[in-house]
């Protein structure tokens, strides 16, 4: 391990919260998805760091699955963006409130 | 230049690139910064003994996914544009991305001088692609199958959702 | 061959049920009556084999489970043979009669299908060699009678009468079921012969209780006290149904059951006494009720009840042959009476009320004479079959000699007098005087009258089946049933005294009826006759005793338990859900960013929880 685990965790946490802030603050659907990507990558960093710390392969394999899941998620969510944009001519998150109870 | 120092530099690059990415108004710019951030992360992975993951980070994230984002942004014409075309390139806007890219390039060059199997003369652990492959397709074979199904479903779902409304009512086989 | 007896009516019934409605009407009737007559002939062909222990045919094993086996087996012993011939013969005549009587009705196919199925079920009771199969027939008879009584189901009261018959007999069936299951648990078998053969092993108390349970079942089917109230109401059904079910066959099923299980029942003196008392009381009760009835069929219904009471009395006196003798003769003359009543009702223009009849003798001589034969048999006129069979029962009672049986004898004679009285009352009201009705007369078809003739002949000649020794007979029926010892052993002089007494009561009844009804006088029904008319107000009594409390219980269960408690609980729960849903819907405002914020807060909560745990 080239650095203490705490430092690595601090880095990944920072990235994660940057992504979270992006998700919460931005209103553009694309930007929200970008925030999600950032968060996922932060998690990936944590996993790789843990793998390195314990010198076990499993963490990295989790990252592979994480990437596969991300690809799936991105493909579906971008298709949704296309669909929603077609419906409302907008990708502002405020215009999608039909699910109001 | 030790690997430890490199870690902090790359970490800083990743955080700065991400910070810039999430604050951009123009989604295309955001994606560009994000690609930067992902490159930095890929190098971090390499440093942490995961060369294969690093490669995939570049290929899948920075390559495929971000290109997909760009593609959608362009397809939907979401980027506010036109200014640069009329008044020529705005060089000030290019400064941060150029700085970050330069730092990344420098780090990459420096990394090539490092032996990935040792850190400061001490042998260190890293996951060779062979071990990785064995673990993935032996212990995690079932999970691989499940994930592959998930990808198939995602493809079908994306195909269905993305079809224009008028065609959706037709038979499933129609594109 | 024996199986044919059973299967033919079933096939006829099923055929009519499935395809009957597409066939022309005469063909439906032809199939139905043909099936029953063929069954009669088959039974006749089996007759020679019925001696001694009888013919035993095992058709197939119905079900088998552990130590329990239910065979579909038939037993054709002398008792069953007599019953089979009687049922198929009388039913055949009734089918022909019905073909004419029901010619103008809708749903003839349904009628004949049910009629055939009824005969099938009745034959199942008769021929079954085990109690379970018998019970199957027992229920089948109950169902068919329900469907036939309520045949004109479009009128609510008919449907109600059908339901009443079904429910009341079902109470009896419950006793039968319990007795059946008890017998099975005791012996591990349900074969009738096996149970009868081993009945002596039981201890007396159990035996008595089982016998009484069987009596309960028999009471339900045979309309004996206290389960008698369905029979008069059952007259809502078509007349051929009344003739078939409520005269000739179904009501005698109870008697048959007791005769079948007689080796078991007879081991308990107390059970026998109870049977005798029940029979006697029913006979008396029904005779008094018959005195006051205004509808011709209800008179006959009560007389049926009364005569079946005599049969019970005979069983209770330990004389199966007397019971069977009376059962046979009664079947003949009561079928005759009911079918005659059908003719009379048609003659009078579909009028049931005897006070609106009168003078019908002039309308149709043949009906008058045939009906009169029936009435004479019922009243026990000398030399008719009813006279001999009733006399045999009374003589048996007298022969016992002790005070208990002598008092039964006394009541029996009294009832005989009453029987004679109401029979002649009926005769005078229907045939005597002038026509009082308003309806124009209808013609009666020849077929209907001709079917009465064989019954009239057997009514007159049926007595020779079991002519007592002292008038030169050979008591053939007792001998056939292997019960020679049951012929009462009285001195010749006593026999003649008894005969004279019976004749005297008959004459007395006639005399009173003659004095009272010879000339028709419109009378206001007094309190006594009103009491008798309503069947001693038994319906009202049961209503107050059972039905009203039951209704109140149901009402409580409905309104108290179901509406208030269960519905209240469920509804308040749903209302709570509804209110909460209204409150919670403000959370789901459709704003995606707010959802995402909630995620973040949740994440914060979870993380802080872990942090707190890490600190603590």
Tab-separated table of N, CA, C and O in Angstrom, chain A residues 44 46-65, chain B residues 48-53 56 125-140:
chain	number	residue	atom	x	y	z
A	44	UNK	N	-15.847	2.921	-6.819
A	44	UNK	CA	-14.854	2.052	-7.434
A	44	UNK	C	-13.479	2.279	-6.846
A	44	UNK	O	-12.744	1.318	-6.572
A	46	UNK	N	-12.793	3.295	-3.857
A	46	UNK	CA	-12.781	2.674	-2.541
A	46	UNK	C	-12.517	1.179	-2.649
A	46	UNK	O	-11.718	0.606	-1.894
A	47	UNK	N	-13.216	0.557	-3.621
A	47	UNK	CA	-13.078	-0.894	-3.756
A	47	UNK	C	-11.652	-1.272	-4.139
A	47	UNK	O	-11.064	-2.203	-3.569
A	48	UNK	N	-11.107	-0.553	-5.091
A	48	UNK	CA	-9.739	-0.874	-5.511
A	48	UNK	C	-8.776	-0.651	-4.342
A	48	UNK	O	-7.868	-1.462	-4.102
A	49	UNK	N	-9.003	0.441	-3.606
A	49	UNK	CA	-8.147	0.708	-2.452
A	49	UNK	C	-8.232	-0.408	-1.438
A	49	UNK	O	-7.205	-0.892	-0.931
A	50	UNK	N	-9.447	-0.880	-1.174
A	50	UNK	CA	-9.617	-1.962	-0.213
A	50	UNK	C	-8.913	-3.205	-0.716
A	50	UNK	O	-8.244	-3.919	0.053
A	51	UNK	N	-9.051	-3.473	-2.019
A	51	UNK	CA	-8.389	-4.638	-2.606
A	51	UNK	C	-6.882	-4.558	-2.416
A	51	UNK	O	-6.229	-5.535	-2.046
A	52	UNK	N	-6.387	-3.375	-2.589
A	52	UNK	CA	-4.957	-3.188	-2.439
A	52	UNK	C	-4.538	-3.324	-0.987
A	52	UNK	O	-3.509	-3.879	-0.665
A	53	UNK	N	-5.394	-2.836	-0.105
A	53	UNK	CA	-5.066	-2.844	1.318
A	53	UNK	C	-4.996	-4.272	1.857
A	53	UNK	O	-4.065	-4.647	2.560
A	54	UNK	N	-5.996	-5.056	1.483
A	54	UNK	CA	-6.007	-6.451	1.994
A	54	UNK	C	-5.325	-7.425	1.040
A	54	UNK	O	-5.287	-8.598	1.300
A	55	UNK	N	-4.868	-6.895	-0.075
A	55	UNK	CA	-4.219	-7.715	-1.081
A	55	UNK	C	-5.101	-8.894	-1.496
A	55	UNK	O	-4.673	-10.042	-1.532
A	56	UNK	N	-6.345	-8.555	-1.773
A	56	UNK	CA	-7.305	-9.560	-2.250
A	56	UNK	C	-7.862	-9.097	-3.583
A	56	UNK	O	-8.020	-7.900	-3.814
A	57	UNK	N	-8.200	-10.060	-4.439
A	57	UNK	CA	-8.681	-9.720	-5.766
A	57	UNK	C	-10.139	-9.250	-5.782
A	57	UNK	O	-10.560	-8.540	-6.689
A	58	UNK	N	-10.883	-9.661	-4.761
A	58	UNK	CA	-12.344	-9.513	-4.824
A	58	UNK	C	-12.791	-8.072	-5.065
A	58	UNK	O	-13.729	-7.820	-5.808
A	59	UNK	N	-12.090	-7.141	-4.456
A	59	UNK	CA	-12.471	-5.747	-4.626
A	59	UNK	C	-12.441	-5.326	-6.076
A	59	UNK	O	-13.360	-4.688	-6.579
A	60	UNK	N	-11.394	-5.740	-6.753
A	60	UNK	CA	-11.285	-5.355	-8.165
A	60	UNK	C	-12.383	-5.998	-8.992
A	60	UNK	O	-12.922	-5.388	-9.931
A	61	UNK	N	-12.692	-7.249	-8.632
A	61	UNK	CA	-13.767	-7.916	-9.385
A	61	UNK	C	-15.079	-7.181	-9.176
A	61	UNK	O	-15.871	-7.003	-10.113
A	62	UNK	N	-15.275	-6.694	-7.958
A	62	UNK	CA	-16.460	-5.884	-7.698
A	62	UNK	C	-16.475	-4.665	-8.604
A	62	UNK	O	-17.542	-4.248	-9.092
A	63	UNK	N	-15.334	-4.081	-8.839
A	63	UNK	CA	-15.277	-2.909	-9.710
A	63	UNK	C	-15.721	-3.280	-11.118
A	63	UNK	O	-16.433	-2.531	-11.781
A	64	UNK	N	-15.302	-4.471	-11.561
A	64	UNK	CA	-15.728	-4.909	-12.897
A	64	UNK	C	-17.255	-4.971	-12.949
A	64	UNK	O	-17.905	-4.458	-13.878
A	65	UNK	N	-17.819	-5.596	-11.922
A	65	UNK	CA	-19.290	-5.679	-11.905
A	65	UNK	C	-19.903	-4.288	-11.821
A	65	UNK	O	-20.937	-4.010	-12.430
B	48	UNK	N	-2.516	1.567	-7.448
B	48	UNK	CA	-2.994	0.722	-6.356
B	48	UNK	C	-2.931	-0.759	-6.708
B	48	UNK	O	-3.533	-1.593	-6.033
B	49	UNK	N	-2.248	-1.098	-7.776
B	49	UNK	CA	-2.048	-2.511	-8.095
B	49	UNK	C	-3.194	-3.124	-8.851
B	49	UNK	O	-3.447	-4.323	-8.718
B	50	UNK	N	-3.919	-2.293	-9.634
B	50	UNK	CA	-5.017	-2.866	-10.404
B	50	UNK	C	-4.904	-2.433	-11.846
B	50	UNK	O	-5.678	-1.617	-12.337
B	51	UNK	N	-3.884	-2.938	-12.560
B	51	UNK	CA	-3.678	-2.453	-13.930
B	51	UNK	C	-4.847	-2.748	-14.861
B	51	UNK	O	-5.210	-1.932	-15.709
B	52	UNK	N	-5.452	-3.913	-14.669
B	52	UNK	CA	-6.553	-4.271	-15.549
B	52	UNK	C	-7.737	-3.332	-15.373
B	52	UNK	O	-8.340	-2.848	-16.336
B	53	UNK	N	-8.056	-3.080	-14.112
B	53	UNK	CA	-9.157	-2.163	-13.828
B	53	UNK	C	-8.845	-0.784	-14.395
B	53	UNK	O	-9.730	-0.100	-14.925
B	56	UNK	N	-9.599	-0.796	-17.996
B	56	UNK	CA	-11.040	-0.742	-18.272
B	56	UNK	C	-11.646	0.604	-17.925
B	56	UNK	O	-12.598	1.048	-18.541
B	125	UNK	N	2.281	-5.737	-3.918
B	125	UNK	CA	1.234	-6.622	-4.446
B	125	UNK	C	0.538	-5.966	-5.607
B	125	UNK	O	0.262	-4.782	-5.621
B	126	UNK	N	0.311	-6.759	-6.644
B	126	UNK	CA	-0.568	-6.256	-7.687
B	126	UNK	C	-1.228	-7.446	-8.371
B	126	UNK	O	-0.730	-8.556	-8.345
B	127	UNK	N	-2.410	-7.132	-8.939
B	127	UNK	CA	-3.218	-8.207	-9.514
B	127	UNK	C	-2.873	-8.368	-10.972
B	127	UNK	O	-3.181	-7.508	-11.784
B	128	UNK	N	-2.214	-9.502	-11.260
B	128	UNK	CA	-1.872	-9.739	-12.660
B	128	UNK	C	-3.145	-10.137	-13.405
B	128	UNK	O	-4.071	-10.722	-12.832
B	129	UNK	N	-3.231	-9.819	-14.691
B	129	UNK	CA	-4.448	-10.163	-15.458
B	129	UNK	C	-4.768	-11.642	-15.389
B	129	UNK	O	-5.926	-12.037	-15.376
B	130	UNK	N	-3.730	-12.494	-15.301
B	130	UNK	CA	-3.992	-13.927	-15.253
B	130	UNK	C	-4.750	-14.295	-13.969
B	130	UNK	O	-5.800	-14.950	-14.027
B	131	UNK	N	-4.241	-13.840	-12.807
B	131	UNK	CA	-4.952	-14.126	-11.550
B	131	UNK	C	-6.374	-13.586	-11.604
B	131	UNK	O	-7.332	-14.221	-11.185
B	132	UNK	N	-6.419	-12.383	-12.162
B	132	UNK	CA	-7.713	-11.721	-12.222
B	132	UNK	C	-8.719	-12.546	-13.020
B	132	UNK	O	-9.848	-12.797	-12.611
B	133	UNK	N	-8.255	-13.014	-14.181
B	133	UNK	CA	-9.136	-13.811	-15.038
B	133	UNK	C	-9.576	-15.082	-14.353
B	133	UNK	O	-10.755	-15.463	-14.379
B	134	UNK	N	-8.600	-15.761	-13.685
B	134	UNK	CA	-8.967	-16.994	-12.985
B	134	UNK	C	-10.047	-16.715	-11.952
B	134	UNK	O	-11.057	-17.414	-11.845
B	135	UNK	N	-9.832	-15.676	-11.150
B	135	UNK	CA	-10.791	-15.377	-10.088
B	135	UNK	C	-12.154	-15.047	-10.682
B	135	UNK	O	-13.190	-15.530	-10.214
B	136	UNK	N	-12.120	-14.241	-11.738
B	136	UNK	CA	-13.386	-13.765	-12.305
B	136	UNK	C	-14.198	-14.920	-12.875
B	136	UNK	O	-15.389	-15.057	-12.612
B	137	UNK	N	-13.536	-15.797	-13.636
B	137	UNK	CA	-14.318	-16.822	-14.335
B	137	UNK	C	-14.423	-18.130	-13.575
B	137	UNK	O	-15.055	-19.066	-14.031
B	138	UNK	N	-13.761	-18.222	-12.443
B	138	UNK	CA	-13.939	-19.431	-11.641
B	138	UNK	C	-14.832	-19.161	-10.443
B	138	UNK	O	-15.923	-19.707	-10.313
B	139	UNK	N	-14.333	-18.295	-9.555
B	139	UNK	CA	-15.129	-18.056	-8.343
B	139	UNK	C	-16.406	-17.286	-8.662
B	139	UNK	O	-17.443	-17.520	-8.072
B	140	UNK	N	-16.296	-16.344	-9.605
B	140	UNK	CA	-17.425	-15.444	-9.837
B	140	UNK	C	-18.165	-15.755	-11.132
B	140	UNK	O	-18.786	-14.877	-11.714
